[in-house]
Tab-separated table of C-alpha atoms in Angstrom:
chain	number	residue	atom	x	y	z
A	227	MET	CA	81.317	68.138	132.880
A	228	GLY	CA	78.296	69.494	134.758
A	229	PHE	CA	80.510	72.120	136.348
A	230	ILE	CA	81.733	73.379	132.966
A	231	ALA	CA	78.218	73.372	131.464
A	232	GLU	CA	76.822	75.241	134.461
A	233	SER	CA	79.691	77.745	134.338
A	234	PHE	CA	79.107	78.200	130.629
A	235	ARG	CA	75.418	78.949	131.224
A	236	THR	CA	76.324	81.453	133.961
A	237	ALA	CA	78.936	83.044	131.695
A	238	LEU	CA	76.396	83.523	128.895
A	239	SER	CA	73.944	84.951	131.377
A	240	LEU	CA	76.588	87.472	132.565
A	241	ILE	CA	77.250	88.476	128.966
A	242	PHE	CA	73.632	88.825	127.893
A	243	SER	CA	72.626	90.617	131.096
A	244	ALA	CA	75.378	93.181	130.306
A	245	ASP	CA	77.039	92.616	133.686
A	246	GLN	CA	78.718	95.861	134.782
A	247	ASP	CA	81.898	94.166	135.994
A	248	VAL	CA	82.281	92.179	132.805
A	249	PHE	CA	81.753	95.118	130.490
A	250	ALA	CA	83.949	97.483	132.540
A	251	ALA	CA	86.813	95.026	132.019
A	252	VAL	CA	85.982	94.738	128.307
A	253	ARG	CA	85.933	98.539	127.904
A	254	THR	CA	89.277	98.931	129.686
A	255	SER	CA	90.878	96.121	127.695
A	256	VAL	CA	89.715	97.348	124.321
A	257	GLY	CA	90.405	101.003	125.130
A	258	VAL	CA	93.934	100.446	126.425
A	259	ALA	CA	94.751	98.011	123.608
A	260	ALA	CA	93.396	100.387	120.969
A	261	TRP	CA	95.443	103.335	122.241
A	262	SER	CA	98.524	101.156	122.615
A	263	VAL	CA	98.306	99.740	119.130
A	264	LEU	CA	97.607	103.171	117.663
A	265	LEU	CA	100.767	104.548	119.281
A	266	ALA	CA	102.676	101.405	118.320
A	267	ALA	CA	101.609	101.966	114.716
A	268	VAL	CA	102.743	105.607	114.853
A	269	PHE	CA	106.219	104.536	116.004
A	270	GLY	CA	106.505	101.002	114.638
A	271	ILE	CA	105.444	101.527	111.015
A	272	PRO	CA	108.049	104.258	110.295
A	273	VAL	CA	110.705	102.151	112.027
A	274	GLY	CA	109.819	99.124	109.884
A	275	LEU	CA	109.721	101.253	106.730
A	276	GLY	CA	112.982	103.006	107.543
A	277	VAL	CA	114.857	99.813	108.311
A	278	GLY	CA	113.338	98.002	105.347
A	279	VAL	CA	114.018	100.630	102.707
A	280	ASN	CA	117.319	102.158	103.785
A	281	GLN	CA	120.803	100.724	103.823
A	282	PHE	CA	122.881	101.793	106.806
A	283	PRO	CA	125.660	100.463	109.028
A	284	LEU	CA	124.484	98.066	111.750
A	285	LYS	CA	121.222	97.362	109.913
A	286	ARG	CA	121.571	93.681	110.733
A	287	VAL	CA	122.064	94.506	114.402
A	288	VAL	CA	118.915	96.635	114.419
A	289	ILE	CA	116.948	93.772	112.826
A	290	VAL	CA	118.274	91.290	115.381
A	291	VAL	CA	117.359	93.648	118.231
A	292	LEU	CA	113.845	94.139	116.826
A	293	ASN	CA	113.422	90.386	116.480
A	294	SER	CA	114.653	89.813	120.014
A	295	LEU	CA	112.313	92.441	121.437
A	296	MET	CA	109.375	90.538	119.972
A	297	ALA	CA	110.085	87.789	122.460
A	298	MET	CA	110.312	90.175	125.415
A	299	PRO	CA	108.514	88.634	128.405
A	300	THR	CA	105.589	90.872	129.283
A	301	VAL	CA	106.285	90.660	133.005
A	302	VAL	CA	109.861	91.856	132.480
A	303	LEU	CA	108.637	94.732	130.344
A	304	GLY	CA	106.044	95.535	132.999
A	305	LEU	CA	108.805	95.459	135.590
A	306	LEU	CA	110.979	97.883	133.603
A	307	VAL	CA	108.152	100.343	133.055
A	308	TYR	CA	107.147	99.915	136.704
A	309	GLY	CA	110.654	101.110	137.590
A	310	LEU	CA	110.109	104.194	135.441
A	311	VAL	CA	106.657	105.166	136.678
A	312	SER	CA	106.822	104.065	140.303
A	313	ARG	CA	107.128	106.766	142.958
A	314	GLN	CA	110.943	106.461	143.098
A	315	GLY	CA	111.308	106.251	139.313
A	316	PRO	CA	112.168	109.110	136.911
A	317	LEU	CA	108.473	109.497	135.959
A	318	GLY	CA	107.229	108.898	139.506
A	319	GLY	CA	106.015	112.464	139.963
A	320	ARG	CA	103.443	112.087	137.208
A	321	GLY	CA	101.335	109.616	139.167
A	322	LEU	CA	101.099	107.136	136.318
A	323	LEU	CA	101.399	103.902	138.250
A	324	PHE	CA	98.197	101.828	138.369
A	325	THR	CA	96.499	103.973	135.759
A	326	PRO	CA	95.351	103.107	132.230
A	327	ASN	CA	98.053	105.499	130.958
A	328	ALA	CA	100.796	103.376	132.478
A	329	MET	CA	99.231	100.322	130.849
A	330	VAL	CA	99.195	102.149	127.509
A	331	ILE	CA	102.903	102.967	127.870
A	332	GLY	CA	103.795	99.370	128.667
A	333	GLN	CA	101.608	97.835	125.983
A	334	THR	CA	102.854	100.325	123.382
A	335	LEU	CA	106.423	99.268	124.131
A	336	LEU	CA	105.282	95.670	123.803
A	337	ALA	CA	103.614	96.220	120.446
A	338	VAL	CA	106.177	98.498	118.738
A	339	PRO	CA	108.670	95.695	117.911
A	340	ILE	CA	105.827	93.519	116.628
A	341	VAL	CA	104.439	96.214	114.327
A	342	ALA	CA	107.952	97.241	113.216
A	343	ASN	CA	109.023	93.657	112.479
A	344	TYR	CA	105.887	92.746	110.560
A	345	THR	CA	106.162	96.014	108.601
A	346	LEU	CA	109.802	95.224	107.859
A	347	SER	CA	108.832	91.785	106.542
A	348	VAL	CA	106.118	93.315	104.375
A	349	ILE	CA	108.574	95.858	102.947
A	350	LYS	CA	111.144	93.137	102.239
A	351	GLY	CA	108.503	91.246	100.287
A	352	ALA	CA	107.163	94.306	98.459
A	353	ASP	CA	107.749	94.801	94.755
A	354	SER	CA	111.151	96.432	94.363
A	355	ARG	CA	109.856	98.615	91.511
A	356	ILE	CA	107.438	100.655	93.644
A	357	VAL	CA	109.863	103.276	94.951
A	358	PRO	CA	111.904	103.743	91.712
A	359	THR	CA	108.636	104.081	89.784
A	360	ALA	CA	107.363	106.756	92.159
A	361	LEU	CA	110.704	108.577	92.098
A	362	THR	CA	110.925	108.624	88.324
A	363	LEU	CA	107.408	110.026	88.133
A	364	GLY	CA	108.639	113.003	90.110
A	365	ALA	CA	107.661	112.034	93.658
A	366	GLY	CA	109.961	113.070	96.479
A	367	SER	CA	111.251	110.639	99.101
A	368	LEU	CA	108.286	111.176	101.422
A	369	ARG	CA	105.675	110.719	98.693
A	370	SER	CA	107.496	107.605	97.463
A	371	MET	CA	107.399	106.167	100.966
A	372	MET	CA	103.700	106.985	101.198
A	373	GLN	CA	103.080	105.209	97.908
A	374	LEU	CA	105.060	102.198	99.118
A	375	THR	CA	102.971	102.178	102.297
A	376	ARG	CA	99.806	102.409	100.235
A	377	GLU	CA	100.837	99.463	98.071
A	378	VAL	CA	101.540	97.250	101.085
A	379	ARG	CA	98.706	98.603	103.245
A	380	PHE	CA	97.087	95.223	103.847
A	381	GLY	CA	100.364	93.763	105.071
A	382	ILE	CA	100.796	96.742	107.380
A	383	MET	CA	97.225	96.328	108.550
A	384	ALA	CA	98.090	92.739	109.437
A	385	ALA	CA	101.088	94.056	111.386
A	386	VAL	CA	98.834	96.345	113.390
A	387	ILE	CA	96.329	93.562	114.001
A	388	ALA	CA	99.143	91.283	115.195
A	389	GLY	CA	100.152	94.025	117.631
A	390	PHE	CA	96.544	94.356	118.785
A	391	GLY	CA	96.307	90.603	119.290
A	392	ARG	CA	99.435	90.666	121.394
A	393	VAL	CA	98.412	93.517	123.688
A	394	ILE	CA	94.798	92.571	124.220
A	395	SER	CA	95.763	89.074	125.301
A	396	GLU	CA	98.713	89.880	127.564
A	397	VAL	CA	98.546	89.803	131.357
A	398	GLY	CA	101.980	90.811	132.655
A	399	VAL	CA	102.044	94.490	131.724
A	400	ALA	CA	98.372	95.024	132.558
A	401	MET	CA	98.791	93.410	135.956
A	402	MET	CA	102.035	95.126	136.951
A	403	LEU	CA	101.205	98.611	135.682
A	404	GLY	CA	97.423	98.599	136.054
A	405	GLY	CA	97.091	96.733	139.306
A	406	ASN	CA	93.722	95.169	138.384
A	407	ILE	CA	91.697	97.941	140.023
A	408	ARG	CA	87.960	97.263	139.628
A	409	TRP	CA	86.183	99.510	137.080
A	410	TYR	CA	89.417	101.367	136.430
A	411	THR	CA	92.383	99.245	135.308
A	412	ARG	CA	90.881	95.773	135.410
A	413	THR	CA	91.206	94.208	131.975
A	414	MET	CA	89.728	90.993	130.634
A	415	THR	CA	92.992	89.109	131.041
A	416	THR	CA	93.802	90.302	134.566
A	417	ALA	CA	90.224	89.660	135.600
A	418	ILE	CA	90.270	86.145	134.133
A	419	ALA	CA	93.519	85.354	135.949
A	420	LEU	CA	92.500	86.760	139.313
A	421	GLU	CA	88.793	85.969	139.431
A	422	THR	CA	89.379	82.363	138.369
A	423	SER	CA	91.976	81.953	141.117
A	424	LYS	CA	89.308	83.207	143.558
A	425	GLY	CA	86.912	80.518	142.328
A	426	GLU	CA	84.825	82.753	140.041
A	427	PHE	CA	85.231	80.431	137.073
A	428	ALA	CA	82.012	81.516	135.350
A	429	PHE	CA	83.063	85.160	135.483
A	430	GLY	CA	86.443	84.268	133.960
A	431	LEU	CA	84.746	82.147	131.330
A	432	ALA	CA	82.426	85.016	130.379
A	433	LEU	CA	85.423	87.299	129.843
A	434	GLY	CA	87.265	84.519	128.012
A	435	ILE	CA	84.371	84.163	125.593
A	436	ILE	CA	84.276	87.907	124.970
A	437	LEU	CA	88.063	88.029	124.549
A	438	MET	CA	87.883	85.321	121.912
A	439	VAL	CA	84.962	86.993	120.154
A	440	VAL	CA	86.838	90.329	120.045
A	441	SER	CA	90.043	88.698	118.749
A	442	PHE	CA	88.271	86.550	116.161
A	443	SER	CA	86.072	89.422	115.000
A	444	ILE	CA	89.087	91.600	114.297
A	445	ASN	CA	90.822	88.826	112.380
A	446	ILE	CA	87.695	88.011	110.396
A	447	LEU	CA	87.273	91.697	109.589
A	448	LEU	CA	90.892	91.913	108.400
A	449	THR	CA	90.566	88.809	106.241
A	450	PHE	CA	87.348	90.133	104.732
A	451	MET	CA	88.949	93.512	103.971
A	452	GLN	CA	92.042	91.900	102.442
A	453	GLU	CA	90.028	89.590	100.218
A	454	SER	CA	87.601	92.263	99.079
A	455	HIS	CA	90.491	94.546	98.054
A	456	GLN	CA	92.638	91.934	96.361
A	457	PRO	CA	93.528	93.053	92.821
B	254	MET	CA	124.207	127.310	71.507
B	255	LYS	CA	121.994	124.969	73.510
B	256	PRO	CA	124.018	122.629	75.733
B	257	PRO	CA	123.531	118.884	75.242
B	258	GLN	CA	120.853	117.187	77.336
B	259	TYR	CA	123.469	114.955	78.936
B	260	ARG	CA	127.218	114.902	78.936
B	261	LEU	CA	128.715	111.862	80.607
B	262	THR	CA	132.406	111.806	81.448
B	263	GLU	CA	134.439	108.885	82.788
B	264	ILE	CA	131.348	107.060	84.065
B	265	ARG	CA	131.904	103.794	85.904
B	266	ALA	CA	128.968	101.921	87.410
B	267	PHE	CA	129.256	98.765	89.431
B	268	TYR	CA	126.793	95.987	90.103
B	269	ARG	CA	127.772	93.872	93.112
B	270	ALA	CA	131.427	94.904	92.753
B	271	ASN	CA	131.429	94.043	89.043
B	272	LEU	CA	131.944	96.798	86.500
B	273	ALA	CA	128.586	97.066	84.722
B	274	LEU	CA	129.157	100.229	82.722
B	275	GLU	CA	132.268	102.024	81.537
B	276	VAL	CA	131.648	105.124	79.452
B	277	ASP	CA	134.561	107.466	78.870
B	278	GLU	CA	132.566	110.126	77.055
B	279	LEU	CA	129.000	110.255	75.821
B	280	THR	CA	126.897	113.187	74.753
B	281	ILE	CA	123.143	113.011	74.282
B	282	ALA	CA	121.708	115.889	72.317
B	283	SER	CA	118.421	117.417	73.365
B	284	GLY	CA	115.249	116.987	71.338
B	285	HIS	CA	116.375	113.865	69.508
B	286	LEU	CA	115.612	110.174	69.527
B	287	HIS	CA	118.452	107.991	70.747
B	288	ILE	CA	118.316	104.226	70.609
B	289	LEU	CA	120.421	102.183	72.993
B	290	ALA	CA	121.143	98.905	71.288
B	291	GLY	CA	123.018	95.878	72.471
B	292	PRO	CA	122.586	92.381	73.829
B	293	ASN	CA	121.406	91.454	77.318
B	294	GLY	CA	123.875	92.517	79.976
B	295	SER	CA	125.471	95.152	77.779
B	296	GLY	CA	124.632	97.927	80.243
B	297	LYS	CA	121.550	99.483	78.618
B	298	SER	CA	119.352	99.388	81.728
B	299	THR	CA	122.227	100.568	83.922
B	300	LEU	CA	122.805	103.540	81.644
B	301	LEU	CA	119.094	104.362	81.645
B	302	GLY	CA	119.029	104.148	85.454
B	303	ILE	CA	121.879	106.660	85.603
B	304	LEU	CA	120.246	108.948	83.048
B	305	ALA	CA	117.043	108.795	85.128
B	306	PHE	CA	119.037	109.813	88.227
B	307	LEU	CA	117.877	106.682	90.002
B	308	MET	CA	121.341	105.156	90.147
B	309	LYS	CA	124.443	107.068	91.136
B	310	PRO	CA	127.505	105.877	89.251
B	311	GLY	CA	130.485	104.778	91.289
B	312	HIS	CA	132.677	107.221	89.441
B	313	GLY	CA	132.402	109.988	86.879
B	314	GLN	CA	130.605	113.209	86.074
B	315	ILE	CA	127.251	113.945	84.494
B	316	ALA	CA	126.102	117.311	83.245
B	317	PHE	CA	122.381	117.764	82.559
B	318	ALA	CA	121.466	120.632	80.252
B	319	GLY	CA	124.804	122.201	81.049
B	320	THR	CA	124.496	121.856	84.834
B	321	GLN	CA	126.771	119.515	86.740
B	322	VAL	CA	124.841	116.866	88.686
B	323	ASP	CA	125.883	116.773	92.348
B	324	TRP	CA	123.467	113.968	93.381
B	325	GLN	CA	122.226	115.998	96.326
B	326	ARG	CA	118.641	115.436	97.411
B	327	ASN	CA	117.280	118.837	96.339
B	328	GLN	CA	118.851	118.723	92.916
B	329	LEU	CA	117.745	115.121	92.366
B	330	ALA	CA	114.148	116.005	93.207
B	331	SER	CA	114.229	118.763	90.596
B	332	LEU	CA	115.971	116.623	87.951
B	333	ARG	CA	113.559	113.735	88.390
B	334	LYS	CA	110.703	116.082	87.570
B	335	GLN	CA	112.319	116.692	84.183
B	336	VAL	CA	113.227	113.093	83.386
B	337	THR	CA	110.884	110.107	83.413
B	338	LEU	CA	111.904	106.494	82.960
B	339	LEU	CA	109.530	103.821	81.744
B	340	HIS	CA	110.919	100.599	83.173
B	341	GLN	CA	111.163	97.446	81.106
B	342	HIS	CA	108.756	95.669	83.425
B	343	SER	CA	106.700	98.655	84.402
B	344	PHE	CA	104.860	98.575	87.696
B	345	LEU	CA	101.323	99.862	87.850
B	346	PHE	CA	100.180	101.031	91.253
B	347	SER	CA	97.091	99.419	92.727
B	348	GLY	CA	93.917	101.331	91.961
B	349	THR	CA	92.481	102.762	88.801
B	350	VAL	CA	94.159	103.702	85.553
B	351	PHE	CA	93.312	107.330	86.369
B	352	ALA	CA	95.122	107.165	89.715
B	353	ASN	CA	98.183	105.757	87.966
B	354	VAL	CA	98.323	108.318	85.191
B	355	ALA	CA	97.535	111.154	87.599
B	356	PHE	CA	100.411	110.224	89.906
B	357	GLY	CA	103.066	112.329	88.147
B	358	PRO	CA	100.916	115.440	87.646
B	359	ARG	CA	99.810	115.277	91.285
B	360	ALA	CA	103.432	114.904	92.424
B	361	ARG	CA	104.097	118.121	90.513
B	362	GLY	CA	101.296	119.909	92.355
B	363	MET	CA	99.129	120.319	89.263
B	364	ALA	CA	95.612	121.708	89.808
B	365	LYS	CA	92.756	119.193	89.886
B	366	GLU	CA	91.183	120.310	86.592
B	367	ASP	CA	94.558	120.243	84.848
B	368	VAL	CA	95.206	116.746	86.182
B	369	GLN	CA	91.868	115.566	84.716
B	370	ARG	CA	92.693	117.093	81.343
B	371	THR	CA	96.310	115.856	81.295
B	372	VAL	CA	95.282	112.312	82.169
B	373	GLY	CA	92.629	112.317	79.432
B	374	GLU	CA	95.113	113.588	76.861
B	375	ALA	CA	97.828	111.116	77.858
B	376	LEU	CA	95.424	108.170	77.638
B	377	ALA	CA	94.167	109.374	74.268
B	378	MET	CA	97.753	109.506	72.995
B	379	VAL	CA	98.218	105.814	73.719
B	380	GLY	CA	94.789	104.885	72.373
B	381	LEU	CA	93.190	104.129	75.734
B	382	ASP	CA	90.497	106.821	75.976
B	383	GLY	CA	87.828	105.896	78.468
B	384	PHE	CA	90.081	103.585	80.475
B	385	GLU	CA	90.227	105.984	83.438
B	386	SER	CA	88.046	103.971	85.796
B	387	ARG	CA	89.459	100.555	84.888
B	388	ASN	CA	91.391	98.633	87.534
B	389	ALA	CA	95.064	98.904	86.596
B	390	ARG	CA	95.691	95.320	87.691
B	391	HIS	CA	93.052	93.934	85.326
B	392	LEU	CA	94.673	95.094	82.085
B	393	SER	CA	96.322	92.973	79.417
B	394	GLY	CA	100.106	93.169	79.057
B	395	GLY	CA	99.920	95.536	76.096
B	396	GLU	CA	97.331	97.768	77.760
B	397	ALA	CA	99.385	97.885	80.952
B	398	ARG	CA	102.461	98.938	78.987
B	399	ARG	CA	100.472	101.677	77.279
B	400	VAL	CA	99.066	102.901	80.600
B	401	ALA	CA	102.627	103.033	81.944
B	402	LEU	CA	103.615	105.056	78.895
B	403	ALA	CA	100.607	107.359	79.349
B	404	ARG	CA	101.644	107.802	82.980
B	405	ALA	CA	105.133	108.830	81.848
B	406	LEU	CA	103.712	111.162	79.175
B	407	ALA	CA	101.393	112.819	81.693
B	408	CYS	CA	104.513	114.038	83.479
B	409	GLN	CA	105.319	116.040	80.339
B	410	PRO	CA	109.011	115.305	80.787
B	411	GLU	CA	111.840	117.070	79.049
B	412	VAL	CA	113.518	113.673	78.712
B	413	LEU	CA	111.695	110.378	78.264
B	414	LEU	CA	113.691	107.232	78.893
B	415	LEU	CA	112.220	103.936	77.748
B	416	ASP	CA	113.649	100.566	78.683
B	417	GLU	CA	112.690	98.005	76.038
B	418	PRO	CA	109.236	99.500	75.456
B	419	LEU	CA	108.528	97.213	72.521
B	420	ALA	CA	109.426	93.943	74.216
B	421	HIS	CA	106.610	91.516	75.002
B	422	VAL	CA	103.804	93.701	73.670
B	423	ASP	CA	101.237	92.909	70.994
B	424	LYS	CA	101.674	94.263	67.477
B	425	GLU	CA	99.072	97.011	67.922
B	426	SER	CA	100.646	98.292	71.139
B	427	ALA	CA	104.123	98.158	69.596
B	428	GLN	CA	102.943	100.219	66.630
B	429	ILE	CA	101.291	102.813	68.865
B	430	ILE	CA	104.348	103.107	71.093
B	431	GLU	CA	106.754	103.386	68.168
B	432	THR	CA	104.687	106.062	66.431
B	433	LEU	CA	104.363	107.990	69.656
B	434	VAL	CA	108.077	107.876	70.380
B	435	ILE	CA	108.889	109.218	66.921
B	436	SER	CA	106.256	111.926	67.279
B	437	LEU	CA	107.550	113.006	70.704
B	438	SER	CA	111.138	113.356	69.533
B	439	SER	CA	110.032	115.323	66.483
B	440	ARG	CA	108.265	117.733	68.857
B	441	GLY	CA	111.421	118.374	70.869
B	442	THR	CA	111.319	115.791	73.660
B	443	THR	CA	114.623	114.055	74.191
B	444	VAL	CA	113.875	110.343	73.941
B	445	VAL	CA	116.344	107.619	74.856
B	446	MET	CA	115.041	104.106	74.394
B	447	SER	CA	116.736	100.771	74.686
B	448	SER	CA	115.861	98.061	72.261
B	449	HIS	CA	117.118	94.704	71.114
B	450	ASN	CA	115.622	95.522	67.755
B	451	GLU	CA	118.353	97.465	66.003
B	452	GLN	CA	116.262	97.595	62.838
B	453	LEU	CA	114.186	100.226	64.591
B	454	GLY	CA	117.022	102.611	63.755
B	455	GLN	CA	116.401	102.004	60.066
B	456	ARG	CA	112.804	103.152	60.377
B	457	THR	CA	113.434	106.199	62.491
B	458	GLU	CA	115.478	109.339	62.380
B	459	SER	CA	117.621	108.505	65.340
B	460	ARG	CA	121.046	108.136	66.759
B	461	VAL	CA	121.947	104.595	67.699
B	462	ILE	CA	124.303	104.011	70.588
B	463	ARG	CA	125.410	100.419	70.581
B	464	LEU	CA	126.668	99.018	73.875
B	465	LEU	CA	128.657	95.862	74.364
B	466	ASP	CA	129.983	94.547	77.668
B	467	GLY	CA	129.216	97.830	79.378
B	468	LYS	CA	131.085	99.962	76.863
B	469	VAL	CA	129.973	102.100	73.961
B	470	GLU	CA	130.920	99.930	71.006
B	471	ARG	CA	129.827	102.346	68.307
B	472	ILE	CA	127.571	105.307	67.653
B	473	VAL	CA	125.627	105.533	64.455
B	474	GLU	CA	124.299	108.947	63.528
B	475	ASP	CA	121.113	109.675	61.594
B	476	ASN	CA	122.835	109.433	58.276
B	477	GLY	CA	124.002	105.915	58.963
B	478	GLN	CA	127.668	106.825	59.349
B	479	ALA	CA	129.471	106.014	62.531
B	480	PRO	CA	131.899	108.860	63.068
B	481	GLY	CA	135.384	107.664	62.279
B	482	ARG	CA	134.371	104.020	62.188
B	483	ALA	CA	133.088	101.429	59.798
B	484	VAL	CA	129.485	100.431	60.201
B	485	ASP	CA	129.705	96.911	58.842
B	486	GLY	CA	126.402	95.182	59.003
B	487	TYR	CA	124.492	98.275	60.155
B	488	ARG	CA	122.697	100.695	57.959
B	489	TYR	CA	120.528	103.314	59.535
B	490	ALA	CA	118.728	105.539	57.106
B	491	LYS	CA	116.576	108.578	57.566
B	492	LEU	CA	112.866	108.092	57.142
């Protein structure tokens, strides 16, 4: 018990003294996750909207594939992207391996199915009168889709937050594609995993606390925004 | 001679593989009030959906103002700017009343000042002046129906389609809507409205198209005479 209390005190001291190592990992984590989830939103939201609104052959297959991709093990995804960006891979010449860009690619691929699936669920649950109403008021297909998106914006926001939660807390992709390089690709999760295994429990605990604070803050912010905009 | 607003030929519409509408021939003249009458499930909403170009029939031809409808994207976009449907259970978008009523004018690329003026006029027509900043989701049922009607009117459509506009509204709203519908048709807008209340035809100068089991059972013209048929039990007089 004394060990945990002492580690907790040290962790708080690292946080409040703005320890460079701690905050470098926080910056990398948040930065990579933010870019990843932004790109995942750019690709995932239209996919979810398209699949949700349109009827086409093999729609069920697409939904099953999207669902299955949500359960993709992060290490396997990291492995696949590693194959692409490693020196012998098709993107090897771009020098992406062990850079934040490689982590963004991997985490984007991780988050796209999550954002797309949540968006799809939101669209399925949306009022079926939204699009016909927009169309009969003279809106084109694109404007109707934009109105539909606007009406379900809080659900889509939840989809993006779910994607953010997934990427900021994952280890596999960050470890395999980032390589845990200090002050460069070291994220909170890779640092927690590796530093704790080296006996630096207090350092891991400090990052764990920050990781939880970041995750909770985003969820609290989302809940607050949803409730304050409820009709 | 001006072509009819709609000419429907051999229309067949299906709902989950069941025949929902079967119209061999139907002409809807422009600038008149037409009332679609008939019980639930008689095909009124299906017909309105087709007339609004929201639902493509499984079979048949439609000509709109003399032009054959090919259901291609470009033509549909243009047609939907001329025809507006007020759904039976109208959906108001989240946001203010102004945002709702301005939706159609904005979709038509109307200038900002014109949008302001059009919205004000449309709300005044339904007796809701000053409602612009109200939250659309905080309105009573009757007010919401009138906002939906104002939103349709703001589009200044050539054809206004109304699905049961008088159902489930308070007496005041019903009176306003009925008066407005009559006024619009007298000013040259083609109005097609469905209603359970066939007595409406007695109070208005209109053509009543009665549907039953997806088919046109009878058509009663303004003078109360169904062409070539008896009109037992139905008398529709001019105002």
